[in-house]
């Protein structure tokens, strides 16, 4: 049974989320604070996804997100943000969150986001006879989907599940102009309710990890008013 960490200081909301997760066959693990969440993760490292409220007492959701991303880079994370707090969404994504849900939200929406994220967290292997999905090579980069590994100049670069999926999409479509909608639909799913800024924030974060000069990128080219193109240094 898939474990999902629910970090929310309001007991009514936390219980509401946990009950709905349990109804869908998940195993919710509750935490009322950021400090408690980190302690839980040290004891139960098989948790697949964390749902983090931004407004937590003491250690806030952003600090928890940063700490969890550093400690558990392959873990999925969904932030719960207040309605209209655009900066909260951007900051959460910049710190490593995979997605966000705006309060108030419906259980159906939250579950859809979790299910979409869990699909991305699965090991991306494809049956090719007896072989697993082939590696991708582009300039100084090598991606091994079966191992969920990404390298630049033989040095491994840690990526979140969303970042991994975005780069995989790029490397499968070298030098192709991909719109923000193309990226959003492929990586987040066609039923994703979020906005296109989610793509831009993730691209900025990827550039910080792979570009020699993120302010002057040469691997991921911006196409003004449209989207992005993967050059890969070829």
mmCIF file of C-alpha atoms in Angstrom, residues 14-161:
data_model
loop_
_atom_site.group_PDB
_atom_site.id
_atom_site.type_symbol
_atom_site.label_atom_id
_atom_site.label_comp_id
_atom_site.label_asym_id
_atom_site.label_seq_id
_atom_site.Cartn_x
_atom_site.Cartn_y
_atom_site.Cartn_z
ATOM 1 C CA UNK A 14 -5.498 16.750 7.962
ATOM 2 C CA UNK A 15 -8.124 14.153 8.914
ATOM 3 C CA UNK A 16 -10.233 15.074 5.887
ATOM 4 C CA UNK A 17 -7.302 14.443 3.551
ATOM 5 C CA UNK A 18 -6.305 11.236 5.349
ATOM 6 C CA UNK A 19 -9.835 9.810 5.198
ATOM 7 C CA UNK A 20 -10.108 10.427 1.467
ATOM 8 C CA UNK A 21 -6.680 8.935 0.827
ATOM 9 C CA UNK A 22 -7.595 5.857 2.826
ATOM 10 C CA UNK A 23 -10.804 5.443 0.836
ATOM 11 C CA UNK A 24 -8.727 5.302 -2.346
ATOM 12 C CA UNK A 25 -6.465 2.576 -0.991
ATOM 13 C CA UNK A 26 -3.535 4.711 0.161
ATOM 14 C CA UNK A 27 -1.826 4.549 3.538
ATOM 15 C CA UNK A 28 -1.797 8.113 4.935
ATOM 16 C CA UNK A 29 0.785 9.059 7.562
ATOM 17 C CA UNK A 30 -0.103 12.238 9.450
ATOM 18 C CA UNK A 31 2.123 14.984 10.840
ATOM 19 C CA UNK A 32 0.973 18.204 12.509
ATOM 20 C CA UNK A 33 4.218 20.153 12.032
ATOM 21 C CA UNK A 34 7.289 20.345 9.852
ATOM 22 C CA UNK A 35 9.491 19.037 12.618
ATOM 23 C CA UNK A 36 7.211 16.041 13.107
ATOM 24 C CA UNK A 37 7.191 15.417 9.350
ATOM 25 C CA UNK A 38 10.997 15.203 9.188
ATOM 26 C CA UNK A 39 11.057 12.864 12.183
ATOM 27 C CA UNK A 40 8.440 10.642 10.541
ATOM 28 C CA UNK A 41 10.431 10.509 7.295
ATOM 29 C CA UNK A 42 13.533 9.346 9.102
ATOM 30 C CA UNK A 43 11.529 6.436 10.515
ATOM 31 C CA UNK A 44 9.466 5.633 7.396
ATOM 32 C CA UNK A 45 11.601 6.232 4.327
ATOM 33 C CA UNK A 46 9.249 4.246 2.089
ATOM 34 C CA UNK A 47 6.802 7.170 1.907
ATOM 35 C CA UNK A 48 6.223 7.965 -1.773
ATOM 36 C CA UNK A 49 4.570 11.389 -1.670
ATOM 37 C CA UNK A 50 4.313 14.236 0.835
ATOM 38 C CA UNK A 51 1.413 16.703 0.925
ATOM 39 C CA UNK A 52 2.725 19.886 2.553
ATOM 40 C CA UNK A 53 0.731 22.839 3.797
ATOM 41 C CA UNK A 54 2.653 26.088 3.316
ATOM 42 C CA UNK A 55 1.457 27.707 6.558
ATOM 43 C CA UNK A 56 2.815 25.519 9.323
ATOM 44 C CA UNK A 57 3.769 26.587 12.866
ATOM 45 C CA UNK A 58 7.496 26.744 13.471
ATOM 46 C CA UNK A 59 9.158 25.216 10.433
ATOM 47 C CA UNK A 60 6.989 26.284 7.489
ATOM 48 C CA UNK A 61 6.120 24.225 4.424
ATOM 49 C CA UNK A 62 8.857 25.789 2.311
ATOM 50 C CA UNK A 63 11.545 24.782 4.800
ATOM 51 C CA UNK A 64 10.102 21.271 4.993
ATOM 52 C CA UNK A 65 10.022 21.045 1.201
ATOM 53 C CA UNK A 66 13.673 22.086 0.953
ATOM 54 C CA UNK A 67 14.751 19.644 3.643
ATOM 55 C CA UNK A 68 12.827 16.721 2.183
ATOM 56 C CA UNK A 69 14.048 17.424 -1.354
ATOM 57 C CA UNK A 70 17.663 17.436 -0.189
ATOM 58 C CA UNK A 71 17.228 14.256 1.838
ATOM 59 C CA UNK A 72 14.844 12.371 -0.482
ATOM 60 C CA UNK A 73 15.365 13.655 -4.055
ATOM 61 C CA UNK A 74 13.105 11.036 -5.676
ATOM 62 C CA UNK A 75 10.153 11.709 -3.379
ATOM 63 C CA UNK A 76 7.006 13.333 -4.775
ATOM 64 C CA UNK A 77 5.757 16.553 -3.159
ATOM 65 C CA UNK A 78 2.503 18.477 -3.458
ATOM 66 C CA UNK A 79 2.172 21.887 -1.782
ATOM 67 C CA UNK A 80 -1.112 23.215 -0.373
ATOM 68 C CA UNK A 81 -1.250 26.980 -0.939
ATOM 69 C CA UNK A 82 -3.723 29.713 -0.047
ATOM 70 C CA UNK A 83 -6.018 31.017 -2.770
ATOM 71 C CA UNK A 84 -4.466 33.865 -4.715
ATOM 72 C CA UNK A 85 -0.984 33.474 -3.223
ATOM 73 C CA UNK A 86 0.865 33.287 -6.537
ATOM 74 C CA UNK A 87 4.278 33.720 -4.936
ATOM 75 C CA UNK A 88 3.673 30.702 -2.698
ATOM 76 C CA UNK A 89 3.184 28.531 -5.784
ATOM 77 C CA UNK A 90 6.321 29.811 -7.482
ATOM 78 C CA UNK A 91 8.457 29.521 -4.353
ATOM 79 C CA UNK A 92 7.271 25.979 -3.690
ATOM 80 C CA UNK A 93 8.101 24.898 -7.227
ATOM 81 C CA UNK A 94 11.505 26.571 -7.072
ATOM 82 C CA UNK A 95 12.315 24.667 -3.873
ATOM 83 C CA UNK A 96 11.528 21.321 -5.466
ATOM 84 C CA UNK A 97 7.780 20.744 -5.126
ATOM 85 C CA UNK A 98 6.309 18.758 -8.009
ATOM 86 C CA UNK A 99 2.842 20.275 -7.886
ATOM 87 C CA UNK A 100 0.535 22.482 -5.860
ATOM 88 C CA UNK A 101 -3.147 22.561 -4.950
ATOM 89 C CA UNK A 102 -4.935 25.765 -3.983
ATOM 90 C CA UNK A 103 -7.166 25.862 -0.907
ATOM 91 C CA UNK A 104 -10.062 25.292 -0.766
ATOM 92 C CA UNK A 105 -9.769 22.147 -2.880
ATOM 93 C CA UNK A 106 -11.908 19.125 -3.617
ATOM 94 C CA UNK A 107 -10.757 15.607 -2.680
ATOM 95 C CA UNK A 108 -11.148 14.653 -6.334
ATOM 96 C CA UNK A 109 -8.689 17.328 -7.447
ATOM 97 C CA UNK A 110 -6.091 16.414 -4.837
ATOM 98 C CA UNK A 111 -6.360 12.700 -5.621
ATOM 99 C CA UNK A 112 -6.001 13.387 -9.349
ATOM 100 C CA UNK A 113 -2.784 15.320 -8.710
ATOM 101 C CA UNK A 114 -1.427 12.535 -6.506
ATOM 102 C CA UNK A 115 -2.285 9.815 -9.022
ATOM 103 C CA UNK A 116 -0.629 11.787 -11.824
ATOM 104 C CA UNK A 117 2.493 12.263 -9.721
ATOM 105 C CA UNK A 118 2.636 8.607 -8.712
ATOM 106 C CA UNK A 119 2.537 7.573 -12.357
ATOM 107 C CA UNK A 120 5.593 9.748 -12.935
ATOM 108 C CA UNK A 121 7.341 8.261 -9.930
ATOM 109 C CA UNK A 122 7.131 4.752 -11.328
ATOM 110 C CA UNK A 123 10.294 3.433 -12.882
ATOM 111 C CA UNK A 124 9.990 4.359 -16.568
ATOM 112 C CA UNK A 125 10.853 1.022 -18.179
ATOM 113 C CA UNK A 126 9.496 -0.186 -21.495
ATOM 114 C CA UNK A 127 9.492 -3.763 -22.710
ATOM 115 C CA UNK A 128 11.683 -4.069 -25.802
ATOM 116 C CA UNK A 129 11.962 -7.805 -26.091
ATOM 117 C CA UNK A 130 14.114 -8.705 -23.121
ATOM 118 C CA UNK A 131 15.695 -5.232 -22.962
ATOM 119 C CA UNK A 132 14.800 -2.249 -20.879
ATOM 120 C CA UNK A 133 14.320 1.241 -22.287
ATOM 121 C CA UNK A 134 17.472 2.492 -23.982
ATOM 122 C CA UNK A 135 19.701 5.203 -22.596
ATOM 123 C CA UNK A 136 19.664 8.690 -24.116
ATOM 124 C CA UNK A 137 22.833 10.558 -25.005
ATOM 125 C CA UNK A 138 22.968 14.231 -25.962
ATOM 126 C CA UNK A 139 26.172 16.249 -25.884
ATOM 127 C CA UNK A 140 27.640 15.893 -22.367
ATOM 128 C CA UNK A 141 24.427 14.332 -21.025
ATOM 129 C CA UNK A 142 23.454 10.704 -20.493
ATOM 130 C CA UNK A 143 20.058 9.607 -19.186
ATOM 131 C CA UNK A 144 19.354 6.056 -18.015
ATOM 132 C CA UNK A 145 15.567 5.804 -17.554
ATOM 133 C CA UNK A 146 15.686 2.235 -16.244
ATOM 134 C CA UNK A 147 17.991 3.366 -13.410
ATOM 135 C CA UNK A 148 16.400 6.816 -13.102
ATOM 136 C CA UNK A 149 19.851 8.363 -13.435
ATOM 137 C CA UNK A 150 20.989 11.509 -15.243
ATOM 138 C CA UNK A 151 24.602 12.508 -15.821
ATOM 139 C CA UNK A 152 26.527 15.472 -17.170
ATOM 140 C CA UNK A 153 30.181 14.819 -18.015
ATOM 141 C CA UNK A 154 29.909 11.538 -16.066
ATOM 142 C CA UNK A 155 28.747 13.400 -12.935
ATOM 143 C CA UNK A 156 25.325 12.410 -11.647
ATOM 144 C CA UNK A 157 22.812 15.240 -11.281
ATOM 145 C CA UNK A 158 19.951 14.793 -8.831
ATOM 146 C CA UNK A 159 16.573 15.543 -10.396
ATOM 147 C CA UNK A 160 13.061 15.625 -9.016
ATOM 148 C CA UNK A 161 10.515 13.324 -10.727
#
